[in-house]
Amino acid sequence: MPARIRGFPEDSIVRRITCGRWHCAALVDRHQVFLWGRNHCGQLGLGFLSRACVTPVKILLEPDEDCLLSVRDLAAGEAHTVVIAEAGHAGLDARAYSWGDPNDSRLGGVDVRLHHSPQLVKTINHTLERLRLNIAKEAQQPKNSIVSCGIAHTLVLTTTGQFLAWGCGKYGQLGYGDLWDREEPVVVPGVHSVLTFATGNRHNIAAACRAFQRIDGLGYAK
């Protein structure tokens, strides 16, 4: 039977929630990230490995507690987590944080020795700067996402409606025309003006704006 999850601050508002295979994550009041579930790969971001947490635990994206970040979105993969956040002032460029299972390049080039703690994905900033792109400020619809994870890959939506993809590419789920893993995010070619999208275990699907009248799919097709 459904049961109420306890452990969130009183009078708080849960704005986003996501589930991986072994863990869950929730955005509370735009600034607080809570996780619970298994932690055998460090996917809870606690700074250490453990069996499980049955009560939501608040984690800090930055070691400095005074560094207030506004979280735009978050997503859970099989055993990793990705958060899109920005420094407290609206309009600043967003940044991505990842932690958890470091295999298959799914964390985007962070220090794998610290995979059990949130780390800034510097490779995405390099890609954005080089291509003059920015992470989407918010989804076109409140229920839509700007970041989504499969088992071992991640997609992030940009302001132009394009995708940045990284992680496992064994089944073509990065959409780059090959089957290689990618540590540095790549822009998925031929996809733009995306309104909504979703990731499966090893595949993705996206719907573009009405002017293009198209739905694109990429990844494992068997």
Short mmCIF file of C-alpha atoms in Angstrom, two decimals:
data_model
loop_
_atom_site.label_atom_id
_atom_site.label_comp_id
_atom_site.label_asym_id
_atom_site.label_seq_id
_atom_site.Cartn_x
_atom_site.Cartn_y
_atom_site.Cartn_z
CA MET A 1 0.00 0.00 0.00
CA PRO A 2 1.20 3.57 -0.65
CA ALA A 3 2.80 5.17 2.41
CA ARG A 4 3.72 8.76 3.14
CA ILE A 5 7.45 9.48 2.91
CA ARG A 6 8.59 11.33 6.02
CA GLY A 7 11.75 13.32 6.56
CA PHE A 8 11.13 16.49 4.58
CA PRO A 9 11.04 19.86 6.39
CA GLU A 10 7.63 20.99 7.60
CA ASP A 11 5.66 23.24 5.24
CA SER A 12 8.09 22.49 2.43
CA ILE A 13 7.04 22.01 -1.19
CA VAL A 14 8.34 19.09 -3.23
CA ARG A 15 8.72 20.55 -6.72
CA ARG A 16 10.38 17.72 -8.63
CA ILE A 17 10.88 14.03 -7.99
CA THR A 18 12.78 11.36 -9.92
CA CYS A 19 13.53 7.67 -9.49
CA GLY A 20 16.43 5.53 -10.62
CA ARG A 21 16.59 1.77 -10.32
CA TRP A 22 17.87 1.84 -6.75
CA HIS A 23 17.24 5.34 -5.42
CA CYS A 24 15.00 8.41 -5.49
CA ALA A 25 15.69 12.14 -5.46
CA ALA A 26 13.47 15.13 -4.75
CA LEU A 27 13.81 18.88 -5.17
CA VAL A 28 12.33 20.74 -2.19
CA ASP A 29 11.66 24.49 -2.29
CA ARG A 30 14.02 25.01 -5.27
CA HIS A 31 17.16 24.95 -3.12
CA GLN A 32 17.19 21.63 -1.28
CA VAL A 33 17.97 18.21 -2.76
CA PHE A 34 16.97 15.09 -0.83
CA LEU A 35 17.85 11.50 -1.72
CA TRP A 36 17.03 8.07 -0.33
CA GLY A 37 17.37 4.42 -1.31
CA ARG A 38 20.43 2.27 -1.97
CA ASN A 39 23.88 3.84 -1.86
CA HIS A 40 26.14 1.00 -3.00
CA CYS A 41 27.53 3.12 -5.86
CA GLY A 42 27.46 6.45 -4.04
CA GLN A 43 24.29 7.55 -5.85
CA LEU A 44 22.96 9.33 -2.76
CA GLY A 45 25.89 11.76 -2.76
CA LEU A 46 26.71 11.27 0.92
CA GLY A 47 30.47 11.17 0.43
CA PHE A 48 30.72 7.46 1.23
CA LEU A 49 29.24 4.11 0.22
CA SER A 50 26.59 2.39 2.34
CA ARG A 51 23.77 -0.08 2.00
CA ALA A 52 20.71 2.17 2.02
CA CYS A 53 18.92 5.15 3.57
CA VAL A 54 15.20 4.68 4.13
CA THR A 55 14.66 8.32 5.15
CA PRO A 56 15.37 11.22 2.74
CA VAL A 57 18.75 12.82 3.38
CA LYS A 58 19.60 16.40 2.37
CA ILE A 59 22.83 16.74 0.43
CA LEU A 60 24.92 19.79 -0.44
CA LEU A 61 25.96 20.35 -4.03
CA GLU A 62 28.82 22.59 -2.86
CA PRO A 63 30.91 22.09 0.31
CA ASP A 64 30.29 25.72 1.28
CA GLU A 65 26.89 25.80 2.97
CA ASP A 66 26.65 29.55 2.26
CA CYS A 67 26.73 28.89 -1.49
CA LEU A 68 23.00 28.96 -2.21
CA LEU A 69 22.13 27.28 -5.48
CA SER A 70 18.79 27.38 -7.24
CA VAL A 71 18.06 23.95 -8.68
CA ARG A 72 16.40 23.89 -12.09
CA ASP A 73 15.95 20.13 -12.43
CA LEU A 74 17.31 16.75 -11.37
CA ALA A 75 17.34 13.21 -12.70
CA ALA A 76 18.27 9.74 -11.48
CA GLY A 77 19.83 7.00 -13.59
CA GLU A 78 20.22 3.37 -12.61
CA ALA A 79 22.88 4.26 -10.04
CA HIS A 80 23.86 7.88 -10.68
CA THR A 81 22.29 11.29 -10.18
CA VAL A 82 22.51 14.55 -12.14
CA VAL A 83 21.37 17.99 -10.94
CA ILE A 84 21.13 21.21 -12.96
CA ALA A 85 21.56 24.29 -10.77
CA GLU A 86 22.57 27.93 -10.88
CA ALA A 87 24.03 30.39 -8.42
CA GLY A 88 21.31 32.23 -6.54
CA HIS A 89 20.90 35.13 -8.98
CA ALA A 90 18.53 34.55 -11.87
CA GLY A 91 20.03 34.79 -15.32
CA LEU A 92 23.41 33.25 -14.53
CA ASP A 93 24.44 30.26 -16.59
CA ALA A 94 23.51 26.91 -15.17
CA ARG A 95 25.90 24.20 -14.12
CA ALA A 96 25.59 20.43 -13.85
CA TYR A 97 26.53 18.23 -10.90
CA SER A 98 26.80 14.45 -10.97
CA TRP A 99 27.64 11.60 -8.62
CA GLY A 100 27.21 7.84 -8.26
CA ASP A 101 28.39 4.94 -10.43
CA PRO A 102 31.40 6.21 -12.43
CA ASN A 103 31.38 3.45 -15.08
CA ASP A 104 30.67 4.07 -18.78
CA SER A 105 31.56 7.78 -18.49
CA ARG A 106 28.10 8.41 -17.06
CA LEU A 107 29.33 11.12 -14.66
CA GLY A 108 30.71 13.29 -17.44
CA GLY A 109 34.40 13.41 -16.66
CA VAL A 110 34.45 14.16 -12.94
CA ASP A 111 37.10 12.78 -10.56
CA VAL A 112 36.03 9.13 -10.22
CA ARG A 113 37.85 8.87 -6.89
CA LEU A 114 35.19 11.20 -5.45
CA HIS A 115 32.24 9.66 -7.29
CA HIS A 116 30.21 9.33 -4.07
CA SER A 117 30.03 13.13 -3.63
CA PRO A 118 28.41 15.80 -5.85
CA GLN A 119 30.91 17.21 -8.34
CA LEU A 120 30.72 19.94 -10.91
CA VAL A 121 30.65 18.53 -14.45
CA LYS A 122 33.26 20.85 -15.93
CA THR A 123 33.15 19.18 -19.33
CA ILE A 124 29.62 20.43 -19.94
CA ASN A 125 30.70 24.01 -19.26
CA HIS A 126 33.55 23.63 -21.76
CA THR A 127 31.15 22.30 -24.40
CA LEU A 128 28.59 25.03 -23.78
CA GLU A 129 31.21 27.77 -23.99
CA ARG A 130 32.78 26.32 -27.14
CA LEU A 131 29.42 26.00 -28.92
CA ARG A 132 27.92 29.18 -27.41
CA LEU A 133 24.98 27.32 -25.95
CA ASN A 134 23.22 27.49 -22.59
CA ILE A 135 21.25 24.98 -20.59
CA ALA A 136 17.50 25.60 -20.79
CA LYS A 137 16.24 27.78 -17.96
CA GLU A 138 13.09 25.74 -17.58
CA ALA A 139 11.03 23.25 -19.50
CA GLN A 140 8.43 24.53 -21.96
CA GLN A 141 5.78 22.93 -19.77
CA PRO A 142 6.06 22.69 -15.94
CA LYS A 143 5.74 18.91 -16.00
CA ASN A 144 8.54 18.50 -18.55
CA SER A 145 12.23 18.06 -17.79
CA ILE A 146 15.46 19.69 -18.88
CA VAL A 147 17.62 16.74 -17.74
CA SER A 148 16.90 13.03 -17.93
CA CYS A 149 18.95 9.88 -17.32
CA GLY A 150 18.86 6.39 -18.73
CA ILE A 151 20.68 3.47 -17.16
CA ALA A 152 24.08 4.98 -17.91
CA HIS A 153 23.58 8.07 -20.07
CA THR A 154 22.26 11.61 -19.61
CA LEU A 155 20.50 14.13 -21.84
CA VAL A 156 20.35 17.86 -21.06
CA LEU A 157 18.16 20.31 -22.98
CA THR A 158 19.60 23.63 -24.18
CA THR A 159 17.90 26.98 -24.76
CA THR A 160 17.85 26.22 -28.50
CA GLY A 161 15.95 22.99 -27.95
CA GLN A 162 18.99 20.84 -28.71
CA PHE A 163 20.45 18.04 -26.59
CA LEU A 164 23.77 17.58 -24.86
CA ALA A 165 24.42 13.89 -24.29
CA TRP A 166 27.09 11.95 -22.44
CA GLY A 167 27.72 8.56 -20.87
CA CYS A 168 27.28 5.09 -22.33
CA GLY A 169 26.80 5.00 -26.10
CA LYS A 170 26.96 1.24 -26.62
CA TYR A 171 23.44 1.10 -28.05
CA GLY A 172 23.49 4.38 -29.96
CA GLN A 173 21.58 6.16 -27.19
CA LEU A 174 23.76 9.28 -27.48
CA GLY A 175 22.53 9.77 -31.05
CA TYR A 176 25.96 10.70 -32.37
CA GLY A 177 26.11 8.07 -35.11
CA ASP A 178 28.53 5.75 -33.32
CA LEU A 179 28.57 3.32 -30.39
CA TRP A 180 31.24 4.98 -28.27
CA ASP A 181 30.94 6.16 -24.68
CA ARG A 182 31.31 9.91 -24.31
CA GLU A 183 32.86 11.55 -21.26
CA GLU A 184 32.57 15.03 -22.73
CA PRO A 185 29.01 16.04 -23.69
CA VAL A 186 28.19 16.07 -27.40
CA VAL A 187 25.36 17.82 -29.23
CA VAL A 188 22.91 15.33 -30.71
CA PRO A 189 22.86 16.15 -34.46
CA GLY A 190 19.62 16.77 -36.32
CA VAL A 191 17.49 17.38 -33.24
CA HIS A 192 16.32 20.89 -32.33
CA SER A 193 13.35 22.92 -31.09
CA VAL A 194 12.49 20.12 -28.65
CA LEU A 195 9.43 20.68 -26.46
CA THR A 196 9.44 17.47 -24.44
CA PHE A 197 11.53 14.33 -24.23
CA ALA A 198 12.10 11.17 -22.22
CA THR A 199 14.83 8.61 -21.75
CA GLY A 200 14.43 4.87 -21.41
CA ASN A 201 17.06 2.44 -20.25
CA ARG A 202 19.05 2.60 -23.49
CA HIS A 203 16.98 4.86 -25.75
CA ASN A 204 15.36 8.31 -25.93
CA ILE A 205 12.42 9.98 -27.61
CA ALA A 206 11.72 13.67 -28.22
CA ALA A 207 8.92 15.78 -29.69
CA ALA A 208 9.81 19.02 -31.47
CA CYS A 209 7.72 22.17 -31.85
CA ARG A 210 4.64 22.12 -34.08
CA ALA A 211 6.40 23.91 -36.92
CA PHE A 212 8.57 20.84 -37.48
CA GLN A 213 5.85 18.22 -36.86
CA ARG A 214 8.28 15.50 -35.88
CA ILE A 215 9.12 12.97 -33.21
CA ASP A 216 12.70 11.72 -33.02
CA GLY A 217 13.93 8.53 -31.44
CA LEU A 218 17.45 7.24 -30.89
CA GLY A 219 19.09 4.29 -29.20
CA TYR A 220 18.41 0.61 -28.70
CA ALA A 221 15.72 -0.55 -31.14
CA LYS A 222 15.37 -4.30 -30.63
#
